[in-house]
């Protein structure tokens, strides 16, 4: 059973360009989470999605950032008009959907975004 | 903000037990204690979680005090590959947010 997959693993963008980060959850998982880790800091929650729905986006910056998890295909984290401060590691995690049970999250290897 | 406090760093000799403490004095009755670790910028790895009873799996043991205000993660025979940042997280069992709130963690260095 393949783990959580993220691509690309490394992404370089110039200021003002768009960045698209992809996450394929583990097989059978319908919950996806995105976290950001700035250099030398801990992970910060960004957004929690279920298929076609955003459940919690309390950690998402108000502008330039968006996320989706379509019925078919991977979850996408999109950053428009990137700035140097967006340089970070972006981790995706997935979990099972079992009513009434808080399931552990399994993390992908991350995408390292560098903005020049 | 994270509801846990951990020492910023610890050292352990290879082959010895590593005991990582965590304080969570404001934990609620419906909150679990979770442990994750992050090895050198890889994605965090789930280790173990518990509510009030001690737990053990193939990776580690979790000891939770009777008042649940603190816990200890035990790696019984630490190896060099256990060098990582260890995060202690409290999380509601039912309802509430699904998100994990990471603090700064403890950087464990296992020395040969």
Tab-separated table of C-alpha atoms in Angstrom:
chain	number	residue	atom	x	y	z
A	1	UNK	CA	0.000	0.000	0.000
A	2	UNK	CA	1.719	3.137	-1.210
A	3	UNK	CA	2.023	5.972	1.241
A	4	UNK	CA	1.022	9.573	0.772
A	5	UNK	CA	2.622	10.903	-2.388
A	6	UNK	CA	3.496	14.500	-3.109
A	7	UNK	CA	4.882	16.089	-6.213
A	8	UNK	CA	6.962	17.789	-7.115
A	9	UNK	CA	9.436	17.173	-4.310
A	10	UNK	CA	11.244	20.395	-5.088
A	11	UNK	CA	9.791	23.442	-6.808
A	12	UNK	CA	11.536	26.670	-7.724
A	13	UNK	CA	9.530	29.724	-8.681
A	14	UNK	CA	10.306	33.374	-9.289
A	15	UNK	CA	8.396	36.062	-7.453
A	16	UNK	CA	4.983	36.601	-9.003
A	17	UNK	CA	4.651	33.133	-10.510
A	18	UNK	CA	2.163	30.477	-9.471
A	19	UNK	CA	2.997	27.309	-7.545
A	20	UNK	CA	0.881	24.143	-7.694
A	21	UNK	CA	1.561	21.408	-5.187
A	22	UNK	CA	-0.070	18.001	-5.547
A	23	UNK	CA	-0.941	15.385	-2.967
A	24	UNK	CA	-2.269	11.875	-3.505
A	25	UNK	CA	-3.574	10.399	-0.238
A	26	UNK	CA	-3.104	6.826	0.838
A	27	UNK	CA	-5.482	4.354	-0.763
A	28	UNK	CA	-8.837	4.447	0.956
A	29	UNK	CA	-8.191	7.751	2.716
A	30	UNK	CA	-10.696	10.509	2.072
A	31	UNK	CA	-9.349	13.176	4.442
A	32	UNK	CA	-6.458	15.398	3.383
A	33	UNK	CA	-4.558	18.009	5.395
A	34	UNK	CA	-1.954	20.544	4.350
A	35	UNK	CA	0.751	21.886	6.666
A	36	UNK	CA	3.549	24.381	6.104
A	37	UNK	CA	6.954	24.347	7.756
A	38	UNK	CA	9.074	27.457	7.560
A	39	UNK	CA	12.840	27.035	8.007
A	40	UNK	CA	13.799	26.113	11.574
A	41	UNK	CA	10.159	26.087	12.707
A	42	UNK	CA	7.497	23.514	13.498
A	43	UNK	CA	4.655	22.532	11.207
A	44	UNK	CA	1.648	24.841	10.981
A	45	UNK	CA	-1.783	23.622	9.928
A	46	UNK	CA	-3.202	25.241	6.815
A	47	UNK	CA	-6.323	23.434	5.599
A	48	UNK	CA	-8.356	20.267	6.009
A	49	UNK	CA	-10.365	18.852	3.118
A	50	UNK	CA	-12.633	15.944	2.395
A	51	UNK	CA	-13.619	14.976	-1.109
A	52	UNK	CA	-14.923	18.140	-2.824
A	53	UNK	CA	-15.284	19.982	0.486
A	54	UNK	CA	-13.142	22.330	2.531
A	55	UNK	CA	-13.807	21.499	6.171
A	56	UNK	CA	-11.349	23.771	8.008
A	57	UNK	CA	-9.264	26.479	6.363
A	58	UNK	CA	-8.442	28.398	9.519
A	59	UNK	CA	-4.704	28.214	8.826
A	60	UNK	CA	-4.804	29.406	5.242
A	61	UNK	CA	-3.568	32.917	4.428
A	62	UNK	CA	-6.485	35.044	3.302
A	63	UNK	CA	-5.007	35.900	-0.062
A	64	UNK	CA	-3.176	34.037	-2.817
A	65	UNK	CA	-3.619	30.575	-1.290
A	66	UNK	CA	-6.298	28.062	-2.252
A	67	UNK	CA	-6.811	24.324	-1.937
A	68	UNK	CA	-9.036	21.736	-3.505
A	69	UNK	CA	-9.640	18.014	-3.310
A	70	UNK	CA	-11.729	17.030	-6.329
A	71	UNK	CA	-13.808	13.898	-6.642
A	72	UNK	CA	-11.192	12.461	-8.958
A	73	UNK	CA	-7.472	13.132	-8.777
A	74	UNK	CA	-5.082	14.540	-6.212
A	75	UNK	CA	-5.516	17.388	-3.794
A	76	UNK	CA	-3.974	20.636	-5.041
A	77	UNK	CA	-2.517	23.482	-2.991
A	78	UNK	CA	-2.223	26.546	-5.186
A	79	UNK	CA	-0.209	29.642	-4.371
A	80	UNK	CA	-0.643	32.591	-6.694
A	81	UNK	CA	1.876	35.406	-7.135
A	82	UNK	CA	4.434	33.790	-4.869
A	83	UNK	CA	6.680	35.900	-2.655
A	84	UNK	CA	9.968	35.005	-0.965
A	85	UNK	CA	8.156	34.463	2.335
A	86	UNK	CA	6.302	31.531	0.772
A	87	UNK	CA	9.548	29.562	0.638
A	88	UNK	CA	8.925	26.587	2.909
A	89	UNK	CA	8.289	22.867	3.043
A	90	UNK	CA	4.653	21.983	2.415
A	91	UNK	CA	3.470	18.681	3.816
A	92	UNK	CA	0.316	16.820	2.997
A	93	UNK	CA	-1.235	14.218	5.291
A	94	UNK	CA	-4.187	11.868	4.911
A	95	UNK	CA	-6.375	9.842	7.236
A	96	UNK	CA	-9.225	7.378	7.123
A	97	UNK	CA	-12.805	8.384	7.553
A	98	UNK	CA	-14.247	6.415	10.439
A	99	UNK	CA	-17.141	8.005	12.226
A	100	UNK	CA	-16.444	8.741	15.868
A	101	UNK	CA	-12.795	7.720	15.703
A	102	UNK	CA	-9.911	10.152	15.569
A	103	UNK	CA	-7.483	8.522	13.190
A	104	UNK	CA	-3.794	9.191	12.926
A	105	UNK	CA	-2.561	11.243	10.015
A	106	UNK	CA	0.029	9.831	7.647
A	107	UNK	CA	2.355	12.372	6.100
A	108	UNK	CA	3.911	12.615	2.684
A	109	UNK	CA	7.557	13.508	2.012
A	110	UNK	CA	6.753	17.150	1.406
A	111	UNK	CA	7.314	19.672	-1.375
A	112	UNK	CA	10.108	22.160	-0.843
A	113	UNK	CA	9.201	25.450	-2.456
A	114	UNK	CA	11.917	27.980	-3.118
A	115	UNK	CA	10.962	31.426	-4.336
A	116	UNK	CA	13.752	33.366	-5.994
B	1	UNK	CA	-0.900	27.522	20.111
B	2	UNK	CA	0.383	24.146	21.200
B	3	UNK	CA	-0.995	22.928	24.533
B	4	UNK	CA	2.178	21.026	25.373
B	5	UNK	CA	5.660	21.903	26.594
B	6	UNK	CA	8.753	19.828	25.878
B	7	UNK	CA	12.463	20.287	26.504
B	8	UNK	CA	14.112	21.713	23.384
B	9	UNK	CA	16.796	19.053	23.174
B	10	UNK	CA	17.997	15.784	24.677
B	11	UNK	CA	20.880	13.388	24.166
B	12	UNK	CA	20.885	9.623	24.498
B	13	UNK	CA	23.519	6.937	24.072
B	14	UNK	CA	22.928	4.333	21.411
B	15	UNK	CA	21.354	1.191	22.866
B	16	UNK	CA	20.029	2.957	25.942
B	17	UNK	CA	16.435	3.928	26.603
B	18	UNK	CA	15.389	7.410	25.555
B	19	UNK	CA	12.755	8.979	27.816
B	20	UNK	CA	11.124	12.065	26.331
B	21	UNK	CA	8.901	14.071	28.692
B	22	UNK	CA	5.899	16.200	27.822
B	23	UNK	CA	3.790	18.476	29.992
B	24	UNK	CA	0.129	19.024	29.105
B	25	UNK	CA	-1.274	20.453	32.328
B	26	UNK	CA	-4.401	21.901	30.681
B	27	UNK	CA	-5.429	18.688	28.942
B	28	UNK	CA	-9.172	18.030	28.859
B	29	UNK	CA	-10.877	14.757	29.644
B	30	UNK	CA	-11.666	14.071	26.003
B	31	UNK	CA	-8.180	14.761	24.657
B	32	UNK	CA	-5.692	12.149	23.554
B	33	UNK	CA	-1.908	12.493	23.705
B	34	UNK	CA	-0.233	11.852	20.333
B	35	UNK	CA	3.453	11.549	19.512
B	36	UNK	CA	5.007	12.134	16.120
B	37	UNK	CA	8.608	12.472	15.028
B	38	UNK	CA	10.312	14.187	12.124
B	39	UNK	CA	13.589	12.815	10.895
B	40	UNK	CA	15.736	15.426	9.155
B	41	UNK	CA	13.079	17.369	7.219
B	42	UNK	CA	11.135	14.277	6.157
B	43	UNK	CA	7.374	14.149	6.690
B	44	UNK	CA	6.346	13.590	10.316
B	45	UNK	CA	5.894	9.977	11.322
B	46	UNK	CA	3.166	8.808	13.688
B	47	UNK	CA	4.536	6.951	16.722
B	48	UNK	CA	1.827	6.292	19.280
B	49	UNK	CA	-1.159	7.807	21.066
B	50	UNK	CA	-3.092	7.234	24.278
B	51	UNK	CA	-5.894	8.562	26.445
B	52	UNK	CA	-5.159	7.558	30.032
B	53	UNK	CA	-3.750	4.058	30.018
B	54	UNK	CA	-0.154	3.268	29.173
B	55	UNK	CA	0.314	2.144	25.599
B	56	UNK	CA	2.985	0.115	23.822
B	57	UNK	CA	3.591	-0.725	20.200
B	58	UNK	CA	6.507	-1.892	18.106
B	59	UNK	CA	8.085	1.555	18.108
B	60	UNK	CA	7.682	2.894	21.618
B	61	UNK	CA	5.863	2.999	24.924
B	62	UNK	CA	3.743	5.854	26.213
B	63	UNK	CA	3.398	6.426	29.942
B	64	UNK	CA	0.660	8.870	30.994
B	65	UNK	CA	0.495	10.046	34.600
B	66	UNK	CA	-2.645	9.320	36.560
B	67	UNK	CA	-3.683	12.994	36.563
B	68	UNK	CA	-2.908	13.104	32.798
B	69	UNK	CA	-0.981	16.337	33.166
B	70	UNK	CA	2.201	14.848	31.750
B	71	UNK	CA	3.456	11.886	29.778
B	72	UNK	CA	6.698	10.218	28.736
B	73	UNK	CA	7.565	8.614	25.434
B	74	UNK	CA	10.021	5.772	25.839
B	75	UNK	CA	12.197	4.414	23.050
B	76	UNK	CA	13.504	1.276	24.769
B	77	UNK	CA	16.719	0.777	22.775
B	78	UNK	CA	17.574	3.939	20.896
B	79	UNK	CA	19.480	3.672	17.623
B	80	UNK	CA	21.204	6.327	15.542
B	81	UNK	CA	18.172	6.313	13.231
B	82	UNK	CA	16.002	7.540	16.111
B	83	UNK	CA	17.730	10.926	15.941
B	84	UNK	CA	14.821	13.259	15.150
B	85	UNK	CA	12.549	15.995	16.469
B	86	UNK	CA	9.804	14.467	18.609
B	87	UNK	CA	6.456	16.222	18.900
B	88	UNK	CA	3.911	15.708	21.665
B	89	UNK	CA	0.390	16.801	20.656
B	90	UNK	CA	-2.949	16.786	22.465
B	91	UNK	CA	-6.021	16.288	20.362
B	92	UNK	CA	-9.727	15.901	21.086
B	93	UNK	CA	-11.088	12.420	20.679
B	94	UNK	CA	-14.447	13.247	19.153
B	95	UNK	CA	-15.693	16.324	17.419
B	96	UNK	CA	-13.643	19.459	17.288
B	97	UNK	CA	-10.933	20.175	14.781
B	98	UNK	CA	-9.061	17.434	12.979
B	99	UNK	CA	-5.887	19.480	12.770
B	100	UNK	CA	-2.653	18.668	14.564
B	101	UNK	CA	-1.097	21.571	16.454
B	102	UNK	CA	2.673	21.134	16.499
B	103	UNK	CA	4.855	22.855	19.072
B	104	UNK	CA	8.626	23.125	18.847
B	105	UNK	CA	9.218	19.534	19.924
B	106	UNK	CA	12.306	17.926	21.427
B	107	UNK	CA	15.362	17.392	19.263
B	108	UNK	CA	16.684	13.987	20.294
B	109	UNK	CA	20.252	13.180	19.358
B	110	UNK	CA	21.326	9.557	19.719
B	111	UNK	CA	25.093	9.330	20.098
B	112	UNK	CA	27.240	6.324	19.199
